[in-house]
Short mmCIF file of C-alpha atoms and ligand atoms in Angstrom, two decimals:
data_model
loop_
_atom_site.label_atom_id
_atom_site.label_comp_id
_atom_site.label_asym_id
_atom_site.label_seq_id
_atom_site.Cartn_x
_atom_site.Cartn_y
_atom_site.Cartn_z
CA MET A 423 -27.02 -26.90 -50.42
CA ALA A 424 -27.59 -24.71 -47.17
CA SER A 425 -24.22 -23.31 -45.93
CA LEU A 426 -22.83 -23.93 -42.54
CA GLN A 427 -21.12 -22.60 -39.54
CA LYS A 428 -18.30 -24.33 -37.82
CA ILE A 429 -17.06 -25.17 -34.23
CA ARG A 430 -14.95 -27.24 -32.66
CA ARG A 431 -15.16 -29.40 -29.26
CA LYS A 432 -13.26 -30.99 -26.92
CA SER A 433 -15.38 -34.21 -27.12
CA LEU A 434 -17.61 -36.59 -28.96
CA LEU A 435 -18.51 -40.18 -27.49
CA TYR A 436 -20.34 -39.80 -24.61
CA LYS A 437 -21.90 -42.56 -22.78
CA SER A 438 -25.47 -43.18 -23.05
CA LYS A 439 -28.03 -43.41 -20.70
CA VAL A 440 -30.74 -44.78 -23.21
CA ALA A 441 -31.49 -48.64 -23.24
CA PHE A 442 -30.77 -49.25 -26.72
CA ALA A 443 -27.18 -46.88 -27.37
CA ASP A 444 -24.07 -47.46 -25.29
CA PHE A 445 -22.77 -44.67 -26.68
CA CYS A 446 -23.44 -41.90 -28.39
CA ILE A 447 -22.19 -38.70 -30.44
CA ASN A 448 -23.57 -35.43 -31.54
CA HIS A 449 -21.30 -34.18 -34.87
CA VAL A 450 -23.64 -31.16 -34.71
CA GLU A 451 -24.74 -28.12 -33.08
CA GLY A 452 -28.20 -27.42 -33.52
CA CYS A 453 -31.25 -28.57 -36.11
CA SER A 454 -32.90 -27.47 -39.31
CA HIS A 455 -35.81 -29.22 -38.99
CA GLY A 456 -36.89 -27.26 -36.17
CA CYS A 457 -39.62 -29.84 -34.91
CA ARG A 458 -42.42 -27.85 -32.34
CA TYR A 459 -43.15 -30.87 -30.18
CA PRO A 460 -41.05 -29.26 -29.05
CA CYS A 461 -37.52 -31.06 -29.39
CA TYR A 462 -36.26 -32.00 -26.16
CA ALA A 463 -32.74 -31.53 -27.30
CA MET A 464 -33.97 -27.58 -28.36
CA MET A 465 -35.23 -26.82 -24.46
CA MET A 466 -31.86 -28.50 -22.73
CA LYS A 467 -29.43 -26.74 -24.95
CA LYS A 468 -31.58 -23.67 -24.66
CA ARG A 469 -31.91 -23.91 -20.93
CA CYS A 470 -28.08 -24.52 -20.34
CA GLY A 471 -27.87 -21.13 -22.48
CA VAL A 472 -25.91 -22.77 -25.75
CA ILE A 473 -28.71 -21.73 -28.11
CA SER A 474 -30.58 -18.25 -27.00
CA SER A 475 -33.70 -19.09 -29.72
CA TYR A 476 -35.36 -21.50 -31.67
CA GLU A 477 -34.32 -19.30 -34.63
CA ASP A 478 -30.19 -20.21 -33.13
CA TRP A 479 -31.47 -23.83 -33.38
CA CYS A 480 -32.68 -23.90 -36.71
CA ARG A 481 -29.33 -22.69 -37.69
CA PRO A 482 -26.85 -26.02 -37.30
CA LYS A 483 -23.04 -25.43 -36.76
CA ILE A 484 -21.15 -28.50 -37.46
CA VAL A 485 -18.29 -29.54 -35.46
CA GLU A 486 -15.26 -29.36 -37.71
CA ASN A 487 -12.52 -31.41 -35.47
CA ALA A 488 -15.00 -34.20 -34.86
CA PRO A 489 -12.88 -36.54 -36.98
CA GLU A 490 -10.40 -35.42 -35.19
CA LEU A 491 -12.08 -36.07 -31.63
CA LEU A 492 -13.07 -39.50 -32.74
CA GLU A 493 -9.17 -41.45 -33.65
CA ARG A 494 -8.59 -39.80 -30.22
CA GLU A 495 -11.83 -41.55 -28.26
CA LEU A 496 -11.50 -44.17 -29.58
CA SER A 497 -8.05 -45.10 -28.27
CA ARG A 498 -8.90 -44.15 -24.85
CA TYR A 499 -12.19 -46.40 -25.45
CA GLN A 500 -10.36 -48.92 -26.60
CA GLY A 501 -12.81 -52.16 -26.55
CA ARG A 502 -15.35 -50.67 -24.61
CA ILE A 503 -17.29 -49.73 -27.33
CA LYS A 504 -20.73 -51.77 -27.38
CA SER A 505 -22.50 -49.49 -30.61
CA VAL A 506 -22.95 -45.91 -30.74
CA HIS A 507 -25.99 -44.14 -31.77
CA LEU A 508 -26.00 -40.83 -34.15
CA CYS A 509 -27.81 -38.70 -32.56
CA PHE A 510 -29.20 -38.04 -29.52
CA SER A 511 -29.32 -33.95 -29.58
CA THR A 512 -29.65 -32.90 -33.24
CA ASP A 513 -30.10 -34.68 -37.13
CA PRO A 514 -27.18 -36.72 -38.92
CA PHE A 515 -28.52 -36.66 -42.26
CA MET A 516 -30.89 -33.15 -41.88
CA PHE A 517 -32.45 -32.36 -44.88
CA GLY A 518 -30.26 -29.81 -47.28
CA TYR A 519 -27.10 -30.35 -45.53
CA ASP A 520 -25.48 -33.21 -47.86
CA GLU A 521 -21.90 -32.07 -45.69
CA ILE A 522 -23.63 -33.66 -42.60
CA GLY A 523 -24.57 -36.27 -43.29
CA GLN A 524 -21.13 -37.22 -45.37
CA LEU A 525 -19.75 -36.50 -42.52
CA SER A 526 -21.86 -38.49 -40.65
CA LEU A 527 -21.31 -41.58 -42.60
CA ARG A 528 -17.26 -40.75 -41.93
CA LEU A 529 -17.58 -41.76 -38.38
CA MET A 530 -19.51 -43.86 -39.24
CA ARG A 531 -17.53 -45.75 -41.46
CA ARG A 532 -14.77 -45.37 -39.00
CA LEU A 533 -16.82 -46.82 -36.35
CA ASN A 534 -17.36 -49.77 -38.48
CA SER A 535 -13.55 -50.40 -39.09
CA GLU A 536 -13.22 -51.05 -35.00
CA ASN A 537 -16.34 -53.15 -35.55
CA ILE A 538 -18.28 -51.17 -33.54
CA PRO A 539 -21.82 -51.53 -34.82
CA CYS A 540 -24.02 -47.39 -35.57
CA THR A 541 -27.36 -47.08 -34.89
CA VAL A 542 -28.67 -43.88 -37.00
CA LEU A 543 -32.22 -42.02 -36.72
CA THR A 544 -33.22 -39.61 -38.72
CA LYS A 545 -36.48 -36.88 -39.94
CA GLY A 546 -34.39 -36.62 -43.20
CA VAL A 547 -33.69 -39.23 -45.88
CA TYR A 548 -30.51 -41.75 -46.01
CA PRO A 549 -27.92 -40.97 -49.09
CA GLY A 550 -28.19 -43.18 -52.02
CA GLU A 551 -24.23 -44.15 -52.29
CA ILE A 552 -25.15 -45.78 -48.67
CA THR A 553 -24.35 -50.26 -49.89
CA LEU A 554 -24.50 -53.65 -47.79
CA ASP A 555 -20.78 -53.51 -47.61
CA GLU A 556 -18.67 -55.07 -44.36
CA GLY A 557 -19.37 -51.89 -42.63
CA MET A 558 -22.35 -51.15 -42.96
CA CYS A 559 -24.18 -53.97 -42.74
CA ARG A 560 -23.17 -53.85 -38.92
CA ASN A 561 -25.21 -50.70 -38.74
CA GLU A 562 -29.16 -50.39 -37.90
CA PHE A 563 -30.96 -47.49 -39.82
CA GLY A 564 -33.76 -45.80 -38.83
CA ILE A 565 -36.48 -42.95 -39.36
CA THR A 566 -39.05 -40.94 -36.90
CA LEU A 567 -42.60 -41.13 -38.06
CA VAL A 568 -45.80 -40.46 -36.16
CA SER A 569 -47.55 -40.05 -38.81
CA LEU A 570 -48.46 -40.04 -43.03
CA ASP A 571 -50.51 -36.72 -42.75
CA GLU A 572 -48.13 -34.08 -44.33
CA GLY A 573 -50.07 -31.17 -42.80
CA PHE A 574 -49.63 -32.54 -39.19
CA ARG A 575 -45.55 -32.85 -41.01
CA ARG A 576 -45.51 -29.15 -42.10
CA GLU A 577 -47.08 -28.32 -38.37
CA TYR A 578 -44.47 -30.35 -35.66
CA GLU A 579 -41.42 -31.21 -37.97
CA PRO A 580 -41.32 -27.63 -40.34
CA ASN A 581 -37.93 -28.20 -42.37
CA ALA A 582 -38.05 -32.63 -42.22
CA THR A 583 -37.89 -34.86 -45.27
CA ARG A 584 -41.68 -35.58 -46.63
CA PHE A 585 -43.20 -38.87 -44.60
CA GLU A 586 -43.02 -40.72 -48.30
CA GLU A 587 -39.63 -38.88 -49.11
CA ARG A 588 -38.53 -40.74 -46.01
CA ILE A 589 -40.19 -44.44 -45.80
CA ASN A 590 -39.06 -45.16 -49.27
CA SER A 591 -35.37 -43.98 -48.38
CA LEU A 592 -35.75 -46.26 -45.47
CA ARG A 593 -37.16 -48.92 -47.94
CA TYR A 594 -34.30 -48.76 -50.30
CA LEU A 595 -31.89 -49.48 -47.55
CA HIS A 596 -34.37 -52.11 -46.32
CA GLU A 597 -33.81 -53.30 -50.18
CA LYS A 598 -30.97 -53.54 -50.07
CA GLY A 599 -30.34 -55.71 -47.75
CA LEU A 600 -29.40 -53.38 -44.94
CA LYS A 601 -31.01 -53.35 -41.09
CA THR A 602 -34.16 -51.07 -40.65
CA TRP A 603 -36.23 -49.61 -38.04
CA VAL A 604 -38.56 -47.22 -37.29
CA SER A 605 -39.51 -45.17 -34.13
CA MET A 606 -43.10 -43.84 -34.29
CA GLU A 607 -42.29 -41.49 -31.30
CA PRO A 608 -43.41 -39.08 -30.12
CA TYR A 609 -46.55 -40.29 -31.11
CA PRO A 610 -49.50 -37.73 -30.88
CA THR A 611 -52.76 -37.75 -28.60
CA PRO A 612 -55.98 -37.29 -30.96
CA ASN A 613 -56.40 -34.43 -29.84
CA ILE A 614 -53.61 -32.92 -31.96
CA ILE A 615 -54.19 -35.35 -34.59
CA ARG A 616 -57.11 -37.53 -35.54
CA GLN A 617 -55.09 -41.00 -37.45
CA ASP A 618 -55.58 -44.49 -37.84
CA LEU A 619 -52.24 -45.84 -36.28
CA LEU A 620 -52.37 -49.11 -38.71
CA LYS A 621 -52.02 -47.14 -41.63
CA ILE A 622 -49.34 -46.11 -40.37
CA LEU A 623 -47.72 -49.11 -39.49
CA GLU A 624 -48.56 -50.89 -42.98
CA ALA A 625 -46.78 -48.14 -44.45
CA VAL A 626 -43.18 -49.34 -43.06
CA SER A 627 -44.15 -53.03 -42.56
CA PHE A 628 -40.89 -53.80 -44.04
CA ALA A 629 -38.78 -52.37 -40.97
CA ASP A 630 -36.73 -55.56 -38.95
CA GLU A 631 -38.00 -53.23 -35.52
CA ILE A 632 -41.04 -51.22 -34.15
CA ILE A 633 -39.86 -48.63 -31.81
CA PHE A 634 -42.92 -46.85 -30.28
CA GLY A 635 -43.12 -44.07 -27.69
CA ARG A 636 -45.72 -41.25 -26.41
CA LEU A 637 -45.37 -37.43 -26.89
CA ASN A 638 -43.99 -35.93 -23.75
CA TYR A 639 -43.84 -32.04 -22.70
CA SER A 640 -46.90 -31.26 -24.66
CA PRO A 641 -49.57 -29.03 -23.32
CA ARG A 642 -52.03 -30.30 -25.59
CA THR A 643 -51.41 -33.77 -24.91
CA ARG A 644 -51.33 -32.98 -21.36
CA ALA A 645 -55.06 -31.58 -21.51
CA PHE A 646 -55.73 -35.28 -23.74
CA PRO A 647 -58.54 -36.96 -21.36
CA HIS A 648 -57.15 -40.34 -20.10
CA PRO A 649 -53.88 -40.23 -22.48
CA GLU A 650 -52.52 -43.32 -20.16
CA VAL A 651 -55.70 -45.27 -22.05
CA PHE A 652 -54.78 -43.76 -25.62
CA TYR A 653 -51.08 -45.27 -25.33
CA LYS A 654 -52.16 -48.47 -23.85
CA ASP A 655 -54.37 -49.22 -26.38
CA GLN A 656 -51.91 -48.00 -28.79
CA ALA A 657 -48.92 -49.94 -27.56
CA LYS A 658 -51.25 -52.99 -27.54
CA ALA A 659 -51.80 -52.43 -31.32
CA VAL A 660 -47.85 -51.93 -32.18
CA VAL A 661 -47.22 -55.25 -30.00
CA SER A 662 -50.33 -57.07 -31.51
CA PHE A 663 -49.31 -56.19 -35.63
CA CYS A 664 -45.09 -56.54 -35.21
CA LYS A 665 -46.14 -60.27 -33.74
CA ARG A 666 -48.28 -60.04 -36.44
CA ASN A 667 -45.19 -59.46 -39.37
CA ASN A 668 -43.06 -60.61 -37.69
CA ILE A 669 -41.23 -57.62 -36.77
CA SER A 670 -39.55 -57.08 -33.69
CA TYR A 671 -40.84 -53.95 -31.32
CA TYR A 672 -40.29 -52.11 -27.96
CA ILE A 673 -42.25 -49.65 -26.05
CA LYS A 674 -40.44 -46.90 -24.48
CA ASP A 675 -40.39 -46.31 -20.85
CA GLY A 676 -43.39 -44.63 -19.96
CA THR A 677 -45.65 -45.15 -22.63
CA LEU A 678 -47.74 -47.64 -20.54
CA THR A 679 -48.26 -45.91 -17.15
S1 LIG B 1425 -34.94 -33.65 -36.00
FE1 LIG B 1425 -34.71 -34.58 -33.74
S2 LIG B 1425 -32.89 -32.89 -33.06
FE2 LIG B 1425 -33.66 -32.12 -34.73
S3 LIG B 1425 -35.30 -31.06 -34.15
FE3 LIG B 1425 -35.94 -32.61 -34.94
S4 LIG B 1425 -35.99 -33.35 -32.61
FE4 LIG B 1425 -35.11 -32.06 -32.29
#
């Protein structure tokens, strides 16, 4: 396993502005997955001067005082937290960093003990030790999946887990009875990769929910003629697949316009 630098922070929980998440925690600075869509979190951290470069972003630093901060903030927000998302600006089950996954589980268990459910999203794999117990059954476990093509993954998500392993890890949790979801965002335009959306949907047809969203901030998507027409068609296909298979769905704002 890779070794990690440690940092300390003054706060952990913050109120989210995203529709499906009430509060959020990001207990790691940076992310070794190094996505090249590009990663919005990396762009923001660079703009604010928190990180200096892509290489700096790819060297994650764990927030070592995250458990103490959570204790303090749970008392402060008592009764006002409906759910917590892990994470918007890092990956809670970063591939190759077991220490990050263990800290994520510790924070989730503490939140669950206060009857607070978590939504989790990763491009890594979930640890086998997650079982359907009283706490974990409240949570929703997600993976990001925008392709099945490993060539695309190596270019755009160079250090994340292979797609097949990601899907297998999610299916494993589903088979244990846990709630699962798939984020198909940022979905690439055909000038980046030609692929069959239905094949991707079929690979995760066991999931309880699918979220679909367009790729933003990419010059290649901007160069694609009429991306709004493409995304409208793909979103329709997602909706009709989900209806046919009794899967909940959500089309992200801005995808259809
Ligand atoms: S996994 Fe998420 S946080 Fe990490 S680099 Fe990729 S987009 Fe950014």
